[in-house]
Amino acid sequence: MSNETVMMLEEKIAEEKKHREALWQTLGQRLDQEFAEVVKTYAPDLASQLEASQAKLAEYQEAIYEAQGLIACPHCQTYNTSDSVFCIHCGSLLKQPQSDTGERVCPHCGAPVAQDHLFCSRCGTRIDEVSETGSEAPVIPEEPVHEPSAEMSDLPDWLSETSRDEPVMEKTEPQTHWEGPGYDDMTTLLVDESMMSDGEVLRCPICGEPVEPGQSFCIHCGSRIDDAPVEPEITSEPQTAVCPVCGQPVKEDDQFCMNCGAKLEPQAKQVTVEADPLVCPVCGSAVKEDQVFCINCGAKLK
């Protein structure tokens, strides 16, 4: 047997060994998936090594995502950019509110909120009357109830009956918050020139309180505020006439379609216009076609 034949057979043996190792690996993976508890019982050392190896792989992958500035959603584990407030897949809140310095924050988006504000200026969520520091809202003392004195009980029956028949004024609690629409059921309101008072002060269209430029929501009633009614810039392709029968492009001066022979009337020619860009219906931010939730305000898109 020549040396070339021996070398060829040795190469085939090496290839067959690699193929056999791959089969063993596939078989082991299937056994581990289908009979995990059995594998842990009969080969606990190998099972523990496999679990440790899997944990290292997950740790290394997590380090790669952190280096790329990505954060995992705590609900669906989808990775989002570090500046995202809501998950682009399930809409869950990514950053939990934190107030290490004792600062009052919104329980929904974590934005700082002043002590006298009832609504978050970022997402419009109503802030609970109990602040993050644990201080409760002031308690309004109840007025004392005056019991009838002994002198009143000695009055004649006709006079005491008259006193009892007099209408009693019901005590009304002072209004401590705005009873207007909340964040969930409100509609987007555009600010026009009537909302601007002397000195160009921007005011809320619902409660009339002043708001600062750039605020998305009123801090007094939670209504959505837009700085100005931005007219969308409509960009369209040059108008193209098409055949009303087969839809093929035709020239303006054509009397018959070159594709199907249909007679073309000037009023029957159709025009195709480019579709408008996709934006969030709540905050107006640009969104992608496959997004389920807005990453800016968390509104559901589909």
PDB file of C-alpha atoms in Angstrom:
ATOM      1  CA  MET A   1       0.000   0.000   0.000  1.00  0.00           C
ATOM      2  CA  SER A   2       1.450   3.344  -1.030  1.00  0.00           C
ATOM      3  CA  ASN A   3       2.041   6.242   1.328  1.00  0.00           C
ATOM      4  CA  GLU A   4      -0.553   8.362  -0.478  1.00  0.00           C
ATOM      5  CA  THR A   5      -3.228   5.754   0.199  1.00  0.00           C
ATOM      6  CA  VAL A   6      -2.288   5.624   3.884  1.00  0.00           C
ATOM      7  CA  MET A   7      -2.436   9.417   4.223  1.00  0.00           C
ATOM      8  CA  MET A   8      -5.829   9.512   2.507  1.00  0.00           C
ATOM      9  CA  LEU A   9      -7.221   6.878   4.880  1.00  0.00           C
ATOM     10  CA  GLU A  10      -5.838   8.714   7.928  1.00  0.00           C
ATOM     11  CA  GLU A  11      -7.581  11.922   6.802  1.00  0.00           C
ATOM     12  CA  LYS A  12     -10.858  10.033   6.452  1.00  0.00           C
ATOM     13  CA  ILE A  13     -10.418   8.588   9.950  1.00  0.00           C
ATOM     14  CA  ALA A  14      -9.839  12.092  11.371  1.00  0.00           C
ATOM     15  CA  GLU A  15     -12.933  13.424   9.597  1.00  0.00           C
ATOM     16  CA  GLU A  16     -15.022  10.508  10.837  1.00  0.00           C
ATOM     17  CA  LYS A  17     -13.859  11.115  14.419  1.00  0.00           C
ATOM     18  CA  LYS A  18     -14.901  14.770  14.198  1.00  0.00           C
ATOM     19  CA  HIS A  19     -18.273  13.717  12.849  1.00  0.00           C
ATOM     20  CA  ARG A  20     -18.658  11.178  15.654  1.00  0.00           C
ATOM     21  CA  GLU A  21     -17.800  13.800  18.313  1.00  0.00           C
ATOM     22  CA  ALA A  22     -20.408  16.134  16.839  1.00  0.00           C
ATOM     23  CA  LEU A  23     -22.997  13.352  17.052  1.00  0.00           C
ATOM     24  CA  TRP A  24     -22.098  12.677  20.687  1.00  0.00           C
ATOM     25  CA  GLN A  25     -22.422  16.386  21.442  1.00  0.00           C
ATOM     26  CA  THR A  26     -25.853  16.558  19.813  1.00  0.00           C
ATOM     27  CA  LEU A  27     -26.965  13.428  21.647  1.00  0.00           C
ATOM     28  CA  GLY A  28     -25.786  14.845  24.978  1.00  0.00           C
ATOM     29  CA  GLN A  29     -27.623  18.126  24.393  1.00  0.00           C
ATOM     30  CA  ARG A  30     -30.869  16.317  23.611  1.00  0.00           C
ATOM     31  CA  LEU A  31     -30.535  14.068  26.649  1.00  0.00           C
ATOM     32  CA  ASP A  32     -29.842  17.081  28.857  1.00  0.00           C
ATOM     33  CA  GLN A  33     -32.921  18.868  27.516  1.00  0.00           C
ATOM     34  CA  GLU A  34     -35.291  15.897  27.744  1.00  0.00           C
ATOM     35  CA  PHE A  35     -33.914  14.175  30.856  1.00  0.00           C
ATOM     36  CA  ALA A  36     -32.269  16.959  32.857  1.00  0.00           C
ATOM     37  CA  GLU A  37     -33.120  15.429  36.239  1.00  0.00           C
ATOM     38  CA  VAL A  38     -31.823  12.019  35.142  1.00  0.00           C
ATOM     39  CA  VAL A  39     -28.548  13.556  33.974  1.00  0.00           C
ATOM     40  CA  LYS A  40     -28.118  15.330  37.317  1.00  0.00           C
ATOM     41  CA  THR A  41     -28.668  12.019  39.122  1.00  0.00           C
ATOM     42  CA  TYR A  42     -26.311   9.809  37.098  1.00  0.00           C
ATOM     43  CA  ALA A  43     -23.688  12.443  36.187  1.00  0.00           C
ATOM     44  CA  PRO A  44     -23.868  15.221  38.804  1.00  0.00           C
ATOM     45  CA  ASP A  45     -20.288  16.368  38.190  1.00  0.00           C
ATOM     46  CA  LEU A  46     -20.868  16.901  34.466  1.00  0.00           C
ATOM     47  CA  ALA A  47     -24.236  18.555  35.101  1.00  0.00           C
ATOM     48  CA  SER A  48     -22.703  21.053  37.541  1.00  0.00           C
ATOM     49  CA  GLN A  49     -19.879  21.840  35.105  1.00  0.00           C
ATOM     50  CA  LEU A  50     -22.402  22.450  32.325  1.00  0.00           C
ATOM     51  CA  GLU A  51     -24.420  24.820  34.545  1.00  0.00           C
ATOM     52  CA  ALA A  52     -21.275  26.727  35.533  1.00  0.00           C
ATOM     53  CA  SER A  53     -20.239  27.026  31.895  1.00  0.00           C
ATOM     54  CA  GLN A  54     -23.692  28.317  30.926  1.00  0.00           C
ATOM     55  CA  ALA A  55     -23.541  30.919  33.710  1.00  0.00           C
ATOM     56  CA  LYS A  56     -20.145  32.138  32.458  1.00  0.00           C
ATOM     57  CA  LEU A  57     -21.483  32.480  28.919  1.00  0.00           C
ATOM     58  CA  ALA A  58     -24.408  34.569  30.186  1.00  0.00           C
ATOM     59  CA  GLU A  59     -22.038  36.717  32.264  1.00  0.00           C
ATOM     60  CA  TYR A  60     -19.754  37.377  29.294  1.00  0.00           C
ATOM     61  CA  GLN A  61     -22.713  38.237  27.063  1.00  0.00           C
ATOM     62  CA  GLU A  62     -24.084  40.621  29.697  1.00  0.00           C
ATOM     63  CA  ALA A  63     -20.696  42.373  29.824  1.00  0.00           C
ATOM     64  CA  ILE A  64     -20.818  42.826  26.048  1.00  0.00           C
ATOM     65  CA  TYR A  65     -24.286  44.416  26.250  1.00  0.00           C
ATOM     66  CA  GLU A  66     -23.136  46.761  29.037  1.00  0.00           C
ATOM     67  CA  ALA A  67     -20.114  47.799  26.971  1.00  0.00           C
ATOM     68  CA  GLN A  68     -22.487  48.594  24.102  1.00  0.00           C
ATOM     69  CA  GLY A  69     -24.692  50.710  26.400  1.00  0.00           C
ATOM     70  CA  LEU A  70     -27.689  48.342  26.346  1.00  0.00           C
ATOM     71  CA  ILE A  71     -29.958  47.458  29.277  1.00  0.00           C
ATOM     72  CA  ALA A  72     -32.244  44.438  29.620  1.00  0.00           C
ATOM     73  CA  CYS A  73     -35.978  44.822  30.219  1.00  0.00           C
ATOM     74  CA  PRO A  74     -36.837  43.264  33.618  1.00  0.00           C
ATOM     75  CA  HIS A  75     -40.099  41.912  32.186  1.00  0.00           C
ATOM     76  CA  CYS A  76     -39.287  40.379  28.763  1.00  0.00           C
ATOM     77  CA  GLN A  77     -35.434  40.529  28.775  1.00  0.00           C
ATOM     78  CA  THR A  78     -35.369  42.521  25.520  1.00  0.00           C
ATOM     79  CA  TYR A  79     -32.304  44.786  25.300  1.00  0.00           C
ATOM     80  CA  ASN A  80     -32.884  48.530  24.899  1.00  0.00           C
ATOM     81  CA  THR A  81     -30.627  51.553  24.611  1.00  0.00           C
ATOM     82  CA  SER A  82     -29.489  53.084  27.898  1.00  0.00           C
ATOM     83  CA  ASP A  83     -31.523  56.280  27.370  1.00  0.00           C
ATOM     84  CA  SER A  84     -34.811  54.396  26.861  1.00  0.00           C
ATOM     85  CA  VAL A  85     -37.434  54.866  29.578  1.00  0.00           C
ATOM     86  CA  PHE A  86     -39.822  52.173  28.340  1.00  0.00           C
ATOM     87  CA  CYS A  87     -39.165  48.810  26.649  1.00  0.00           C
ATOM     88  CA  ILE A  88     -39.665  48.891  22.868  1.00  0.00           C
ATOM     89  CA  HIS A  89     -41.101  45.353  22.964  1.00  0.00           C
ATOM     90  CA  CYS A  90     -43.506  45.187  25.940  1.00  0.00           C
ATOM     91  CA  GLY A  91     -43.700  48.838  27.125  1.00  0.00           C
ATOM     92  CA  SER A  92     -42.547  48.073  30.679  1.00  0.00           C
ATOM     93  CA  LEU A  93     -40.764  50.734  32.728  1.00  0.00           C
ATOM     94  CA  LEU A  94     -36.999  50.177  32.450  1.00  0.00           C
ATOM     95  CA  LYS A  95     -35.708  52.518  35.157  1.00  0.00           C
ATOM     96  CA  GLN A  96     -37.287  52.335  38.594  1.00  0.00           C
ATOM     97  CA  PRO A  97     -37.728  55.667  40.390  1.00  0.00           C
ATOM     98  CA  GLN A  98     -34.865  56.406  42.783  1.00  0.00           C
ATOM     99  CA  SER A  99     -34.554  59.165  45.362  1.00  0.00           C
ATOM    100  CA  ASP A 100     -31.278  58.559  47.198  1.00  0.00           C
ATOM    101  CA  THR A 101     -31.015  62.275  47.989  1.00  0.00           C
ATOM    102  CA  GLY A 102     -34.542  62.436  49.405  1.00  0.00           C
ATOM    103  CA  GLU A 103     -35.800  64.169  46.263  1.00  0.00           C
ATOM    104  CA  ARG A 104     -39.464  63.675  45.335  1.00  0.00           C
ATOM    105  CA  VAL A 105     -39.742  61.681  42.108  1.00  0.00           C
ATOM    106  CA  CYS A 106     -42.527  60.443  39.841  1.00  0.00           C
ATOM    107  CA  PRO A 107     -43.518  56.853  40.717  1.00  0.00           C
ATOM    108  CA  HIS A 108     -44.012  56.066  37.008  1.00  0.00           C
ATOM    109  CA  CYS A 109     -41.010  57.486  35.107  1.00  0.00           C
ATOM    110  CA  GLY A 110     -38.679  58.605  37.929  1.00  0.00           C
ATOM    111  CA  ALA A 111     -38.509  62.263  36.870  1.00  0.00           C
ATOM    112  CA  PRO A 112     -37.976  64.798  39.707  1.00  0.00           C
ATOM    113  CA  VAL A 113     -41.183  66.465  40.906  1.00  0.00           C
ATOM    114  CA  ALA A 114     -41.478  69.549  43.096  1.00  0.00           C
ATOM    115  CA  GLN A 115     -43.253  69.197  46.431  1.00  0.00           C
ATOM    116  CA  ASP A 116     -46.191  71.394  45.374  1.00  0.00           C
ATOM    117  CA  HIS A 117     -46.793  69.699  42.014  1.00  0.00           C
ATOM    118  CA  LEU A 118     -49.733  67.303  41.688  1.00  0.00           C
ATOM    119  CA  PHE A 119     -48.746  65.848  38.296  1.00  0.00           C
ATOM    120  CA  CYS A 120     -45.481  64.860  36.641  1.00  0.00           C
ATOM    121  CA  SER A 121     -44.419  67.331  33.936  1.00  0.00           C
ATOM    122  CA  ARG A 122     -42.746  64.533  31.976  1.00  0.00           C
ATOM    123  CA  CYS A 123     -45.367  61.749  31.717  1.00  0.00           C
ATOM    124  CA  GLY A 124     -48.495  63.336  33.234  1.00  0.00           C
ATOM    125  CA  THR A 125     -48.891  60.756  36.007  1.00  0.00           C
ATOM    126  CA  ARG A 126     -50.738  61.970  39.117  1.00  0.00           C
ATOM    127  CA  ILE A 127     -48.433  62.090  42.126  1.00  0.00           C
ATOM    128  CA  ASP A 128     -49.774  60.532  45.322  1.00  0.00           C
ATOM    129  CA  GLU A 129     -50.449  62.889  48.209  1.00  0.00           C
ATOM    130  CA  VAL A 130     -48.013  60.856  50.322  1.00  0.00           C
ATOM    131  CA  SER A 131     -44.537  61.883  49.151  1.00  0.00           C
ATOM    132  CA  GLU A 132     -41.536  59.609  48.674  1.00  0.00           C
ATOM    133  CA  THR A 133     -40.057  60.793  51.987  1.00  0.00           C
ATOM    134  CA  GLY A 134     -43.052  59.447  53.891  1.00  0.00           C
ATOM    135  CA  SER A 135     -44.582  62.772  54.889  1.00  0.00           C
ATOM    136  CA  GLU A 136     -48.344  62.633  54.695  1.00  0.00           C
ATOM    137  CA  ALA A 137     -50.636  65.312  53.376  1.00  0.00           C
ATOM    138  CA  PRO A 138     -51.890  67.818  55.945  1.00  0.00           C
ATOM    139  CA  VAL A 139     -54.956  66.611  57.802  1.00  0.00           C
ATOM    140  CA  ILE A 140     -57.844  69.072  57.854  1.00  0.00           C
ATOM    141  CA  PRO A 141     -59.356  69.097  61.363  1.00  0.00           C
ATOM    142  CA  GLU A 142     -63.057  68.424  61.529  1.00  0.00           C
ATOM    143  CA  GLU A 143     -65.298  71.095  62.932  1.00  0.00           C
ATOM    144  CA  PRO A 144     -66.723  70.234  66.372  1.00  0.00           C
ATOM    145  CA  VAL A 145     -70.325  69.067  66.447  1.00  0.00           C
ATOM    146  CA  HIS A 146     -72.391  71.187  68.842  1.00  0.00           C
ATOM    147  CA  GLU A 147     -74.813  69.127  70.917  1.00  0.00           C
ATOM    148  CA  PRO A 148     -78.088  70.785  71.960  1.00  0.00           C
ATOM    149  CA  SER A 149     -77.717  72.384  75.362  1.00  0.00           C
ATOM    150  CA  ALA A 150     -80.063  71.968  78.324  1.00  0.00           C
ATOM    151  CA  GLU A 151     -81.602  75.378  77.600  1.00  0.00           C
ATOM    152  CA  MET A 152     -82.607  74.240  74.103  1.00  0.00           C
ATOM    153  CA  SER A 153     -84.289  71.144  75.521  1.00  0.00           C
ATOM    154  CA  ASP A 154     -86.486  73.370  77.738  1.00  0.00           C
ATOM    155  CA  LEU A 155     -87.928  75.274  74.737  1.00  0.00           C
ATOM    156  CA  PRO A 156     -91.572  74.739  73.713  1.00  0.00           C
ATOM    157  CA  ASP A 157     -92.306  71.909  71.336  1.00  0.00           C
ATOM    158  CA  TRP A 158     -93.399  74.178  68.485  1.00  0.00           C
ATOM    159  CA  LEU A 159     -90.133  76.156  68.656  1.00  0.00           C
ATOM    160  CA  SER A 160     -87.900  73.116  68.934  1.00  0.00           C
ATOM    161  CA  GLU A 161     -89.707  71.496  65.967  1.00  0.00           C
ATOM    162  CA  THR A 162     -89.090  74.632  63.893  1.00  0.00           C
ATOM    163  CA  SER A 163     -85.414  74.494  64.743  1.00  0.00           C
ATOM    164  CA  ARG A 164     -85.213  70.877  63.681  1.00  0.00           C
ATOM    165  CA  ASP A 165     -86.988  71.580  60.387  1.00  0.00           C
ATOM    166  CA  GLU A 166     -84.506  74.257  59.340  1.00  0.00           C
ATOM    167  CA  PRO A 167     -82.250  73.161  56.471  1.00  0.00           C
ATOM    168  CA  VAL A 168     -78.804  72.042  57.541  1.00  0.00           C
ATOM    169  CA  MET A 169     -75.906  73.310  55.437  1.00  0.00           C
ATOM    170  CA  GLU A 170     -73.687  70.426  54.364  1.00  0.00           C
ATOM    171  CA  LYS A 171     -70.007  70.834  55.034  1.00  0.00           C
ATOM    172  CA  THR A 172     -67.934  70.723  51.851  1.00  0.00           C
ATOM    173  CA  GLU A 173     -64.288  69.798  51.833  1.00  0.00           C
ATOM    174  CA  PRO A 174     -61.937  72.332  50.226  1.00  0.00           C
ATOM    175  CA  GLN A 175     -60.815  71.319  46.759  1.00  0.00           C
ATOM    176  CA  THR A 176     -57.159  70.334  47.015  1.00  0.00           C
ATOM    177  CA  HIS A 177     -56.636  69.059  43.465  1.00  0.00           C
ATOM    178  CA  TRP A 178     -57.856  69.528  39.930  1.00  0.00           C
ATOM    179  CA  GLU A 179     -60.807  67.302  38.982  1.00  0.00           C
ATOM    180  CA  GLY A 180     -60.118  67.542  35.241  1.00  0.00           C
ATOM    181  CA  PRO A 181     -59.137  64.691  32.902  1.00  0.00           C
ATOM    182  CA  GLY A 182     -56.222  62.498  33.889  1.00  0.00           C
ATOM    183  CA  TYR A 183     -53.325  61.192  31.846  1.00  0.00           C
ATOM    184  CA  ASP A 184     -55.046  57.969  30.768  1.00  0.00           C
ATOM    185  CA  ASP A 185     -58.246  59.414  29.284  1.00  0.00           C
ATOM    186  CA  MET A 186     -57.134  62.822  28.074  1.00  0.00           C
ATOM    187  CA  THR A 187     -56.737  63.857  24.470  1.00  0.00           C
ATOM    188  CA  THR A 188     -53.844  65.790  22.982  1.00  0.00           C
ATOM    189  CA  LEU A 189     -54.478  69.514  23.240  1.00  0.00           C
ATOM    190  CA  LEU A 190     -52.739  72.031  21.003  1.00  0.00           C
ATOM    191  CA  VAL A 191     -51.857  75.491  22.286  1.00  0.00           C
ATOM    192  CA  ASP A 192     -53.127  78.383  20.187  1.00  0.00           C
ATOM    193  CA  GLU A 193     -52.727  82.149  20.484  1.00  0.00           C
ATOM    194  CA  SER A 194     -55.708  82.419  22.873  1.00  0.00           C
ATOM    195  CA  MET A 195     -53.720  80.524  25.516  1.00  0.00           C
ATOM    196  CA  MET A 196     -51.013  83.212  25.506  1.00  0.00           C
ATOM    197  CA  SER A 197     -51.579  86.104  27.907  1.00  0.00           C
ATOM    198  CA  ASP A 198     -49.761  89.430  28.159  1.00  0.00           C
ATOM    199  CA  GLY A 199     -46.026  88.978  28.269  1.00  0.00           C
ATOM    200  CA  GLU A 200     -46.154  85.768  26.174  1.00  0.00           C
ATOM    201  CA  VAL A 201     -46.850  83.472  29.156  1.00  0.00           C
ATOM    202  CA  LEU A 202     -47.828  79.945  28.147  1.00  0.00           C
ATOM    203  CA  ARG A 203     -50.871  78.672  30.057  1.00  0.00           C
ATOM    204  CA  CYS A 204     -52.557  75.294  30.372  1.00  0.00           C
ATOM    205  CA  PRO A 205     -55.646  75.021  28.110  1.00  0.00           C
ATOM    206  CA  ILE A 206     -57.591  73.132  30.838  1.00  0.00           C
ATOM    207  CA  CYS A 207     -56.892  74.821  34.184  1.00  0.00           C
ATOM    208  CA  GLY A 208     -55.290  78.064  32.953  1.00  0.00           C
ATOM    209  CA  GLU A 209     -52.225  77.774  35.191  1.00  0.00           C
ATOM    210  CA  PRO A 210     -48.888  78.972  33.736  1.00  0.00           C
ATOM    211  CA  VAL A 211     -46.576  76.319  32.304  1.00  0.00           C
ATOM    212  CA  GLU A 212     -42.950  76.553  31.284  1.00  0.00           C
ATOM    213  CA  PRO A 213     -41.816  76.136  27.666  1.00  0.00           C
ATOM    214  CA  GLY A 214     -40.793  72.560  26.950  1.00  0.00           C
ATOM    215  CA  GLN A 215     -43.151  70.995  29.511  1.00  0.00           C
ATOM    216  CA  SER A 216     -45.071  68.028  28.092  1.00  0.00           C
ATOM    217  CA  PHE A 217     -47.716  67.943  30.840  1.00  0.00           C
ATOM    218  CA  CYS A 218     -49.306  70.492  33.185  1.00  0.00           C
ATOM    219  CA  ILE A 219     -48.028  70.059  36.764  1.00  0.00           C
ATOM    220  CA  HIS A 220     -51.364  71.272  38.153  1.00  0.00           C
ATOM    221  CA  CYS A 221     -53.982  69.178  36.299  1.00  0.00           C
ATOM    222  CA  GLY A 222     -51.936  66.651  34.294  1.00  0.00           C
ATOM    223  CA  SER A 223     -53.222  67.737  30.871  1.00  0.00           C
ATOM    224  CA  ARG A 224     -50.876  67.329  27.922  1.00  0.00           C
ATOM    225  CA  ILE A 225     -49.260  70.542  26.670  1.00  0.00           C
ATOM    226  CA  ASP A 226     -47.730  71.113  23.246  1.00  0.00           C
ATOM    227  CA  ASP A 227     -45.551  74.216  22.887  1.00  0.00           C
ATOM    228  CA  ALA A 228     -46.987  75.064  19.489  1.00  0.00           C
ATOM    229  CA  PRO A 229     -49.152  73.444  16.843  1.00  0.00           C
ATOM    230  CA  VAL A 230     -46.426  72.217  14.583  1.00  0.00           C
ATOM    231  CA  GLU A 231     -47.677  71.943  11.041  1.00  0.00           C
ATOM    232  CA  PRO A 232     -46.402  68.671   9.596  1.00  0.00           C
ATOM    233  CA  GLU A 233     -44.287  69.164   6.521  1.00  0.00           C
ATOM    234  CA  ILE A 234     -45.869  67.085   3.786  1.00  0.00           C
ATOM    235  CA  THR A 235     -43.345  65.706   1.360  1.00  0.00           C
ATOM    236  CA  SER A 236     -44.768  63.815  -1.558  1.00  0.00           C
ATOM    237  CA  GLU A 237     -43.437  62.363  -4.756  1.00  0.00           C
ATOM    238  CA  PRO A 238     -44.282  64.096  -8.039  1.00  0.00           C
ATOM    239  CA  GLN A 239     -47.822  63.191  -8.951  1.00  0.00           C
ATOM    240  CA  THR A 240     -47.950  60.237 -11.326  1.00  0.00           C
ATOM    241  CA  ALA A 241     -51.052  59.351 -13.325  1.00  0.00           C
ATOM    242  CA  VAL A 242     -51.974  55.675 -13.387  1.00  0.00           C
ATOM    243  CA  CYS A 243     -54.470  53.598 -15.320  1.00  0.00           C
ATOM    244  CA  PRO A 244     -57.718  53.156 -13.337  1.00  0.00           C
ATOM    245  CA  VAL A 245     -58.070  49.586 -14.646  1.00  0.00           C
ATOM    246  CA  CYS A 246     -54.639  47.934 -14.334  1.00  0.00           C
ATOM    247  CA  GLY A 247     -52.774  50.530 -12.244  1.00  0.00           C
ATOM    248  CA  GLN A 248     -49.854  50.933 -14.653  1.00  0.00           C
ATOM    249  CA  PRO A 249     -48.272  54.424 -15.006  1.00  0.00           C
ATOM    250  CA  VAL A 250     -49.503  56.449 -17.973  1.00  0.00           C
ATOM    251  CA  LYS A 251     -48.573  59.807 -19.434  1.00  0.00           C
ATOM    252  CA  GLU A 252     -50.773  62.855 -19.032  1.00  0.00           C
ATOM    253  CA  ASP A 253     -51.504  63.080 -22.749  1.00  0.00           C
ATOM    254  CA  ASP A 254     -52.208  59.351 -23.276  1.00  0.00           C
ATOM    255  CA  GLN A 255     -55.753  58.541 -24.380  1.00  0.00           C
ATOM    256  CA  PHE A 256     -55.406  54.757 -24.008  1.00  0.00           C
ATOM    257  CA  CYS A 257     -53.413  52.584 -21.573  1.00  0.00           C
ATOM    258  CA  MET A 258     -50.426  50.972 -23.287  1.00  0.00           C
ATOM    259  CA  ASN A 259     -50.720  47.936 -20.973  1.00  0.00           C
ATOM    260  CA  CYS A 260     -54.430  46.974 -21.065  1.00  0.00           C
ATOM    261  CA  GLY A 261     -55.872  49.260 -23.766  1.00  0.00           C
ATOM    262  CA  ALA A 262     -58.391  50.931 -21.457  1.00  0.00           C
ATOM    263  CA  LYS A 263     -59.585  54.382 -22.480  1.00  0.00           C
ATOM    264  CA  LEU A 264     -58.226  57.093 -20.217  1.00  0.00           C
ATOM    265  CA  GLU A 265     -60.342  60.026 -19.119  1.00  0.00           C
ATOM    266  CA  PRO A 266     -58.691  63.064 -17.504  1.00  0.00           C
ATOM    267  CA  GLN A 267     -60.950  62.807 -14.452  1.00  0.00           C
ATOM    268  CA  ALA A 268     -60.352  59.028 -14.127  1.00  0.00           C
ATOM    269  CA  LYS A 269     -56.580  59.205 -13.730  1.00  0.00           C
ATOM    270  CA  GLN A 270     -55.439  58.388 -10.220  1.00  0.00           C
ATOM    271  CA  VAL A 271     -52.568  59.915  -8.279  1.00  0.00           C
ATOM    272  CA  THR A 272     -50.207  58.146  -5.894  1.00  0.00           C
ATOM    273  CA  VAL A 273     -48.823  60.063  -2.898  1.00  0.00           C
ATOM    274  CA  GLU A 274     -46.064  59.008  -0.519  1.00  0.00           C
ATOM    275  CA  ALA A 275     -47.251  57.923   2.956  1.00  0.00           C
ATOM    276  CA  ASP A 276     -46.652  60.189   5.970  1.00  0.00           C
ATOM    277  CA  PRO A 277     -43.882  59.260   8.461  1.00  0.00           C
ATOM    278  CA  LEU A 278     -44.864  57.167  11.523  1.00  0.00           C
ATOM    279  CA  VAL A 279     -45.117  59.075  14.820  1.00  0.00           C
ATOM    280  CA  CYS A 280     -46.418  58.284  18.316  1.00  0.00           C
ATOM    281  CA  PRO A 281     -50.087  59.405  18.650  1.00  0.00           C
ATOM    282  CA  VAL A 282     -49.501  60.593  22.253  1.00  0.00           C
ATOM    283  CA  CYS A 283     -46.153  62.431  22.347  1.00  0.00           C
ATOM    284  CA  GLY A 284     -45.427  62.856  18.612  1.00  0.00           C
ATOM    285  CA  SER A 285     -42.008  61.186  18.700  1.00  0.00           C
ATOM    286  CA  ALA A 286     -40.806  59.303  15.627  1.00  0.00           C
ATOM    287  CA  VAL A 287     -41.392  55.543  15.873  1.00  0.00           C
ATOM    288  CA  LYS A 288     -40.497  52.529  13.762  1.00  0.00           C
ATOM    289  CA  GLU A 289     -42.998  50.267  12.009  1.00  0.00           C
ATOM    290  CA  ASP A 290     -42.172  47.206  14.154  1.00  0.00           C
ATOM    291  CA  GLN A 291     -42.329  49.050  17.518  1.00  0.00           C
ATOM    292  CA  VAL A 292     -45.118  47.978  19.883  1.00  0.00           C
ATOM    293  CA  PHE A 293     -44.581  50.736  22.491  1.00  0.00           C
ATOM    294  CA  CYS A 294     -43.156  54.270  22.287  1.00  0.00           C
ATOM    295  CA  ILE A 295     -39.729  54.462  23.969  1.00  0.00           C
ATOM    296  CA  ASN A 296     -40.338  58.108  24.925  1.00  0.00           C
ATOM    297  CA  CYS A 297     -43.728  57.995  26.708  1.00  0.00           C
ATOM    298  CA  GLY A 298     -44.584  54.268  26.851  1.00  0.00           C
ATOM    299  CA  ALA A 299     -47.831  54.584  24.878  1.00  0.00           C
ATOM    300  CA  LYS A 300     -49.012  51.411  23.119  1.00  0.00           C
ATOM    301  CA  LEU A 301     -48.673  51.796  19.354  1.00  0.00           C
ATOM    302  CA  LYS A 302     -50.472  48.632  18.137  1.00  0.00           C
TER     303      LYS A 302
END
